C-alpha cells in the first residue's frame, strides 16, 4: 500500500469517484492531488526526462478520468490508477522503441556514419548506478524493461505484476526469466567493451 492509498479511505475513493462522474471538478482534482505523488514516483521508472515525466503523469490522469466509469470500487483507487500508469509507461517505452527503429532505418538509408543517436538527457540529480541501470534497461525491448522494472524496482510480486500488466503469472515469470538473461548478456557485453 502506498502512502496515497492511505490518504483517502476506500469509501472516500468511491465518494470522490461518484462526485467526479456527476461532474464535480473539485472531486477529480482531489483524486489527482491525492494520487499524483505516487504516479510521479511510478513514472520516474519509465523516464528520467522531467518534461516527459510530467507528460506521462498527465496522460495517466487523463486516461483515468476517461476510464473513471470503469472503476468498480472493489479496491483502492490508488491501485487502479497505478495499473493505468503502468500501461501508460509501457506504451511510452513501446513508442520510444518504434521511434528508435525508425531512426536507425533512416540512418541506414542515409548511410551517414556521422549520425549518432543522442543519449536521453538526465538533468535530474541521480546516482551513477541509477543512470547506468536506466541506460542498460533502455537497450532491452519494452516488455523486458517492464517486467524487470515491476519486479525489481517496484518490488512487485509476480501476482502484482500480472495484475498491473494484464498478463498471467506464468507469463510474468517466463518474461522475467528471459529478460534477466538478456540483461546479463548485455551487461557482459558492456563489461567486455570496457575491459
Rosetta silent file (secondary structure, phi, psi, omega in degrees, C-alpha in Angstrom):
SEQUENCE: XXXXXXXXXXXXXXXXXXXXXXXXXXXXXXXXXXXXXXXXXXXXXXXXXXXXXXXXXXXXXXXXXXXXXXXXXXXXXXXXXXXXXXXXXXXXXXXXXXXXXXXXXXXXXXXXXXXXXXXXXXXXXXXXXXXXXXXXXXXXXXXXXXXXXXXXXXXXXXXXXXXXXXXXXXXXXXXXXXXXXXXXXXXXXXXXXXX
SCORE:     score description
SCORE:     0.000 S_00000001
   1 L     0.000  129.049  177.747    0.000    0.000    0.000 S_00000001
   2 L   -86.137  165.750 -179.336    1.397    3.380   -0.955 S_00000001
   3 H   -62.379  -32.529 -179.624    1.000    6.442    1.180 S_00000001
   4 H   -69.919  -29.220  175.768   -1.524    7.878   -1.280 S_00000001
   5 H   -64.241  -30.947 -177.629   -3.684    4.771   -0.879 S_00000001
   6 H   -84.819  -18.117 -177.119   -3.812    5.549    2.820 S_00000001
   7 H   -64.272  -38.251 -178.796   -4.579    9.259    2.320 S_00000001
   8 L  -117.644  120.609  175.999   -8.175    8.635    1.280 S_00000001
   9 L   -58.099  152.057 -175.944  -10.140    5.867    2.965 S_00000001
  10 H   -52.739  -41.911  178.026  -11.557    3.402    0.429 S_00000001
  11 H   -62.466  -33.290  176.533  -15.090    4.727    0.998 S_00000001
  12 H   -66.814  -36.230  175.325  -13.751    8.213    0.289 S_00000001
  13 H   -57.193  -49.905 -177.255  -12.398    6.961   -3.041 S_00000001
  14 H   -62.184  -42.348  179.787  -15.849    5.769   -4.042 S_00000001
  15 H   -64.128  -42.531  178.740  -17.467    9.037   -2.923 S_00000001
  16 H   -65.601  -41.202  178.539  -14.922   11.107   -4.876 S_00000001
  17 H   -63.258  -45.435  179.443  -15.345    8.959   -7.981 S_00000001
  18 H   -59.455  -44.957  179.730  -19.137    9.222   -7.747 S_00000001
  19 H   -65.330  -41.655  179.412  -18.914   13.007   -7.383 S_00000001
  20 H   -63.730  -40.910  178.364  -16.428   13.287  -10.254 S_00000001
  21 H   -65.386  -26.871  178.375  -18.669   11.206  -12.502 S_00000001
  22 L   -82.879   -0.121  175.849  -21.521   13.575  -11.626 S_00000001
  23 L   102.966    7.505  179.627  -19.422   16.476  -12.937 S_00000001
  24 L   -79.806  102.574 -178.545  -17.784   17.757   -9.738 S_00000001
  25 H   -64.155  -34.204  179.145  -14.398   19.029  -10.987 S_00000001
  26 H   -62.687  -34.006  178.960  -13.222   19.578   -7.420 S_00000001
  27 H   -66.345  -42.630  179.559  -13.711   15.883   -6.672 S_00000001
  28 H   -69.529  -35.551  176.654  -11.477   14.846   -9.549 S_00000001
  29 H   -62.497  -36.418  177.224   -8.883   17.447   -8.538 S_00000001
  30 H   -64.719  -38.049  177.313   -8.904   15.884   -5.040 S_00000001
  31 H   -63.497  -47.347 -178.986   -8.246   12.482   -6.640 S_00000001
  32 H   -60.844  -48.058 -178.211   -5.362   13.912   -8.675 S_00000001
  33 H   -62.021  -37.196 -178.807   -3.841   15.710   -5.680 S_00000001
  34 H   -71.664  -33.465 -171.849   -4.048   12.600   -3.502 S_00000001
  35 H  -108.644   -6.007 -177.753   -2.505   10.230   -6.051 S_00000001
  36 H   -61.292  -41.537  178.884   -0.149   12.460   -8.059 S_00000001
  37 H   -60.589  -39.895  179.219    2.947   11.811   -5.887 S_00000001
  38 H   -65.297  -43.156 -178.842    2.521    8.033   -6.299 S_00000001
  39 H   -66.471  -40.382  178.836    2.020    8.353  -10.065 S_00000001
  40 H   -62.641  -42.533  177.327    5.065   10.645  -10.399 S_00000001
  41 H   -61.703  -41.597  179.728    7.243    8.115   -8.499 S_00000001
  42 H   -65.026  -45.061 -177.208    5.968    5.342  -10.759 S_00000001
  43 H   -67.172  -24.295  175.969    6.540    7.318  -13.967 S_00000001
  44 L   -60.000  -25.493  177.614   10.126    8.034  -12.863 S_00000001
  45 L   -71.060  -22.702 -175.627   10.712    4.339  -13.597 S_00000001
  46 L   -98.131  -20.312  177.871    9.749    4.916  -17.212 S_00000001
  47 L  -158.775  151.297  173.908   11.679    8.132  -17.895 S_00000001
  48 L  -111.795    2.719  176.681   14.170   10.442  -16.268 S_00000001
  49 L   -80.976  117.060 -175.552   13.348   13.341  -18.590 S_00000001
  50 H   -58.072  -36.981  179.257   11.372   15.848  -16.451 S_00000001
  51 H   -68.903  -42.094  178.628    9.234   17.041  -19.370 S_00000001
  52 H   -68.360  -36.499  177.362    8.359   13.502  -20.443 S_00000001
  53 H   -58.737  -48.303  178.894    7.732   12.600  -16.790 S_00000001
  54 H   -60.098  -40.546  179.473    5.209   15.417  -16.499 S_00000001
  55 H   -64.674  -42.310 -179.566    3.578   14.293  -19.751 S_00000001
  56 H   -67.342  -39.060  176.709    3.279   10.671  -18.579 S_00000001
  57 H   -62.021  -46.710  178.841    1.766   11.740  -15.247 S_00000001
  58 H   -59.023  -48.452 -179.837   -0.694   13.928  -17.128 S_00000001
  59 H   -58.949  -37.999  179.212   -1.547   11.119  -19.576 S_00000001
  60 H   -61.912  -46.149 -178.370   -2.168    8.748  -16.668 S_00000001
  61 H   -73.211  -30.594  174.499   -4.685   11.088  -15.066 S_00000001
  62 H   -65.557  -46.317  179.334   -6.358   11.897  -18.382 S_00000001
  63 H   -64.051  -39.409  177.986   -6.776    8.202  -19.097 S_00000001
  64 H   -62.275  -41.352 -179.666   -8.002    7.627  -15.532 S_00000001
  65 H   -60.383  -48.003 -177.859  -10.545   10.431  -15.949 S_00000001
  66 H   -73.058  -14.772  178.234  -11.947    8.978  -19.163 S_00000001
  67 H  -104.199    2.829 -172.936  -11.998    5.486  -17.612 S_00000001
  68 H   -53.690  -34.509  178.742  -13.474    6.576  -14.280 S_00000001
  69 H   -64.679  -16.247  179.862  -16.786    4.888  -15.050 S_00000001
  70 H   -88.358  -11.534  178.691  -14.939    1.557  -15.135 S_00000001
  71 L   -70.849  123.042 -174.447  -13.720    1.877  -11.541 S_00000001
  72 L   -97.096   -9.185  178.487  -15.810   -0.600   -9.558 S_00000001
  73 L    76.264   15.164 -179.503  -14.729    0.365   -6.063 S_00000001
  74 L   -83.721  -10.774  178.524  -13.613   -3.172   -5.202 S_00000001
  75 L  -149.335  176.265 -179.981  -10.120   -1.995   -4.273 S_00000001
  76 L   -60.419  141.179  178.866   -8.249    1.216   -3.518 S_00000001
  77 H   -61.647  -34.934  179.171   -8.426    3.836   -6.231 S_00000001
  78 H   -59.244  -39.347  177.687   -4.639    4.286   -5.998 S_00000001
  79 H   -65.763  -39.523  178.632   -4.092    0.696   -7.136 S_00000001
  80 H   -64.804  -44.746  178.886   -6.467    1.186  -10.052 S_00000001
  81 H   -65.922  -37.515  178.960   -4.674    4.402  -11.084 S_00000001
  82 H   -61.210  -40.487  177.650   -1.299    2.668  -10.685 S_00000001
  83 H   -60.919  -43.525  177.317   -2.401   -0.014  -13.166 S_00000001
  84 H   -61.417  -43.563  179.582   -3.294    2.712  -15.653 S_00000001
  85 H   -60.210  -42.069  178.498    0.096    4.348  -15.034 S_00000001
  86 H   -60.403  -42.501 -178.838    1.987    1.119  -15.717 S_00000001
  87 H   -69.860  -36.120  175.701    0.184    0.742  -19.020 S_00000001
  88 H   -63.759  -45.229  178.506    0.832    4.394  -19.959 S_00000001
  89 H   -62.885  -40.372  179.349    4.543    3.902  -19.183 S_00000001
  90 H   -63.981  -42.846  177.228    4.681    0.676  -21.163 S_00000001
  91 H   -62.373  -37.164  177.104    3.117    2.382  -24.196 S_00000001
  92 H   -59.846  -46.940  178.971    5.729    5.141  -23.824 S_00000001
  93 H   -62.376  -41.727  179.719    8.526    2.565  -23.991 S_00000001
  94 H   -62.492  -41.990  179.063    6.942    0.861  -26.995 S_00000001
  95 H   -65.323  -40.994  177.314    6.668    4.198  -28.809 S_00000001
  96 H   -61.523  -39.373  179.268   10.304    5.028  -27.979 S_00000001
  97 H   -65.054  -41.487  177.844   11.343    1.626  -29.376 S_00000001
  98 H   -63.872  -42.783  178.731    9.393    2.293  -32.583 S_00000001
  99 H   -62.171  -41.676  179.718   10.979    5.743  -32.879 S_00000001
 100 H   -62.458  -43.844  179.151   14.434    4.257  -32.338 S_00000001
 101 H   -62.941  -41.717  177.750   13.825    1.648  -35.033 S_00000001
 102 H   -62.953  -43.285  179.910   12.604    4.348  -37.451 S_00000001
 103 H   -62.509  -43.623  179.896   15.650    6.479  -36.672 S_00000001
 104 H   -63.964  -39.128  178.339   18.027    3.566  -37.204 S_00000001
 105 H   -65.179  -44.639  178.030   16.373    2.737  -40.504 S_00000001
 106 H   -60.670  -39.076  178.493   16.605    6.367  -41.643 S_00000001
 107 H   -65.394  -40.491  178.856   20.270    6.395  -40.663 S_00000001
 108 H   -63.282  -44.580 -179.239   20.900    3.214  -42.625 S_00000001
 109 H   -61.976  -43.417 -179.205   19.154    4.630  -45.659 S_00000001
 110 H   -71.260  -22.488 -178.650   21.119    7.852  -45.442 S_00000001
 111 L    50.640   43.008  179.714   24.341    5.866  -44.911 S_00000001
 112 L  -103.108  100.565 -177.244   25.690    8.752  -42.914 S_00000001
 113 L   -66.768  -14.061 -178.775   28.291    7.355  -40.489 S_00000001
 114 L   -81.822   -8.961 -177.945   28.469   10.713  -38.701 S_00000001
 115 L   -79.531  123.253  179.903   24.925   10.444  -37.360 S_00000001
 116 L  -122.960  132.463  176.838   24.955    9.478  -33.707 S_00000001
 117 L   -74.462  126.293  179.421   21.854    8.890  -31.618 S_00000001
 118 L   -73.302  141.491  174.723   21.956   11.174  -28.591 S_00000001
 119 L   -74.404  150.620 -179.832   21.523    9.577  -25.237 S_00000001
 120 L   -62.650  128.955  179.155   18.491   10.679  -23.272 S_00000001
 121 L   -68.055  144.696  179.446   19.369   13.698  -21.155 S_00000001
 122 L  -132.225   80.537 -177.709   19.085   13.240  -17.422 S_00000001
 123 L   -74.854  -14.288 -179.960   19.106   16.664  -15.764 S_00000001
 124 L   -72.729  142.532  177.111   17.726   15.278  -12.505 S_00000001
 125 L   -69.474  111.659  179.119   20.291   14.534   -9.818 S_00000001
 126 L  -137.614  155.512 -178.772   20.545   10.762   -9.852 S_00000001
 127 L   -68.701  158.910  177.633   23.264    8.373   -8.889 S_00000001
 128 H   -62.581  -36.243  178.682   25.621    6.964  -11.485 S_00000001
 129 H   -63.960  -41.082  178.772   24.223    3.496  -10.750 S_00000001
 130 H   -62.349  -45.039  179.692   20.702    4.761  -11.437 S_00000001
 131 H   -64.637  -41.376  179.398   21.813    6.284  -14.739 S_00000001
 132 H   -64.346  -40.497  178.940   23.692    3.127  -15.719 S_00000001
 133 H   -65.275  -43.689  177.005   20.677    0.985  -14.925 S_00000001
 134 H   -59.096  -42.697 -179.064   18.395    3.243  -16.981 S_00000001
 135 H   -64.387  -44.631 -179.982   20.867    3.047  -19.871 S_00000001
 136 H   -65.673  -45.485  179.454   21.128   -0.750  -19.712 S_00000001
 137 H   -64.434  -31.419  179.983   17.372   -1.218  -19.401 S_00000001
 138 H   -63.123  -17.971  179.429   16.902    1.222  -22.274 S_00000001
 139 L   -90.367   -6.370  178.746   18.551   -1.278  -24.589 S_00000001
 140 L   -89.541  155.303  173.817   16.039   -4.003  -23.756 S_00000001
 141 L   -61.738  152.686 -176.579   12.693   -4.464  -25.524 S_00000001
 142 H   -53.082  -40.393 -179.352    9.775   -2.753  -23.728 S_00000001
 143 H   -62.540  -40.246  179.231    8.251   -5.994  -22.382 S_00000001
 144 H   -67.058  -43.576  178.416   11.566   -6.957  -20.787 S_00000001
 145 H   -59.867  -43.250 -176.929   12.021   -3.478  -19.311 S_00000001
 146 H   -62.680  -49.228 -175.812    8.506   -3.526  -17.919 S_00000001
 147 H   -66.551  -39.821  178.717    8.767   -6.867  -16.152 S_00000001
 148 H   -68.205  -38.831  178.095   12.202   -6.097  -14.664 S_00000001
 149 H   -62.346  -47.060 -178.049   11.064   -2.642  -13.542 S_00000001
 150 H   -66.075  -44.923 -175.258    7.976   -4.017  -11.822 S_00000001
 151 H   -75.243  -36.898 -172.054    9.692   -6.960  -10.154 S_00000001
 152 H  -106.812  -37.502  177.854   12.957   -5.342   -9.107 S_00000001
 153 H   -83.732  -46.255 -178.572   12.487   -1.564   -8.931 S_00000001
 154 L   -85.416   -9.923  179.090    8.881   -1.522   -7.831 S_00000001
 155 L    55.344   39.774  176.223    9.340   -4.751   -5.837 S_00000001
 156 L   -77.746  148.214  170.526    6.029   -6.160   -7.054 S_00000001
 157 L   -74.978  168.905  177.359    5.259   -9.802   -6.502 S_00000001
 158 H   -58.588  -40.789 -178.992    4.615  -11.938   -9.572 S_00000001
 159 H   -65.135  -42.160  178.747    0.886  -11.710   -8.843 S_00000001
 160 H   -64.595  -43.116  179.319    1.007   -7.893   -8.536 S_00000001
 161 H   -62.884  -39.358  178.234    2.995   -7.606  -11.771 S_00000001
 162 H   -62.360  -42.572  179.984    0.470   -9.862  -13.512 S_00000001
 163 H   -65.638  -43.234 -178.533   -2.395   -7.682  -12.340 S_00000001
 164 H   -66.595  -35.152 -176.367   -0.667   -4.455  -13.397 S_00000001
 165 H   -92.842  -21.209 -174.394    0.254   -5.745  -16.860 S_00000001
 166 L    83.825   10.101  178.181   -2.782   -7.884  -17.559 S_00000001
 167 L   -91.961  166.321  173.227   -0.503  -10.896  -18.121 S_00000001
 168 L   -79.030  162.349  177.567   -0.798  -14.282  -16.442 S_00000001
 169 H   -60.193  -39.815  179.810    1.524  -15.146  -13.551 S_00000001
 170 H   -68.283  -33.641  177.272    3.347  -17.685  -15.697 S_00000001
 171 H   -64.866  -40.385  177.969    3.797  -15.114  -18.441 S_00000001
 172 H   -61.634  -46.410 -179.113    5.389  -12.738  -15.913 S_00000001
 173 H   -62.830  -44.956 -179.981    7.766  -15.465  -14.694 S_00000001
 174 H   -64.568  -45.819 -179.770    8.757  -16.520  -18.239 S_00000001
 175 H   -61.936  -40.649  179.634    9.194  -12.904  -19.374 S_00000001
 176 H   -64.615  -42.748  178.752   11.293  -12.146  -16.277 S_00000001
 177 H   -59.315  -48.319 -179.405   13.498  -15.184  -16.863 S_00000001
 178 H   -65.497  -41.004 -178.786   14.126  -14.192  -20.477 S_00000001
 179 H   -64.777  -41.016  178.208   14.639  -10.533  -19.574 S_00000001
 180 H   -61.705  -40.992  178.821   17.220  -11.387  -16.888 S_00000001
 181 H   -63.354  -43.825  179.445   19.160  -13.485  -19.413 S_00000001
 182 H   -63.920  -42.805 -179.522   19.110  -10.669  -21.968 S_00000001
 183 H   -64.613  -40.979  178.910   20.184   -8.117  -19.369 S_00000001
 184 H   -61.260  -45.176  178.443   23.004  -10.383  -18.187 S_00000001
 185 H   -62.580  -41.501  179.572   24.283  -10.812  -21.777 S_00000001
 186 H   -62.804  -45.342 -179.749   24.028   -7.067  -22.345 S_00000001
 187 H   -66.143  -38.052  176.422   25.940   -6.251  -19.164 S_00000001
 188 H   -63.519  -40.380  179.275   28.623   -8.835  -20.002 S_00000001
 189 H   -65.067  -43.213  178.157   28.962   -7.313  -23.468 S_00000001
 190 H   -63.682  -41.954  179.351   29.262   -3.809  -21.982 S_00000001
 191 H   -62.716  -42.174  178.320   31.817   -5.065  -19.445 S_00000001
 192 H   -64.225  -35.618  179.893   33.877   -6.714  -22.218 S_00000001
 193 H   -67.793  -29.204 -179.955   33.784   -3.459  -24.190 S_00000001
 194 H   -82.755  -28.264 -172.632   35.231   -1.504  -21.262 S_00000001
 195 L   -78.556    0.000    0.000   37.930   -4.015  -20.417 S_00000001
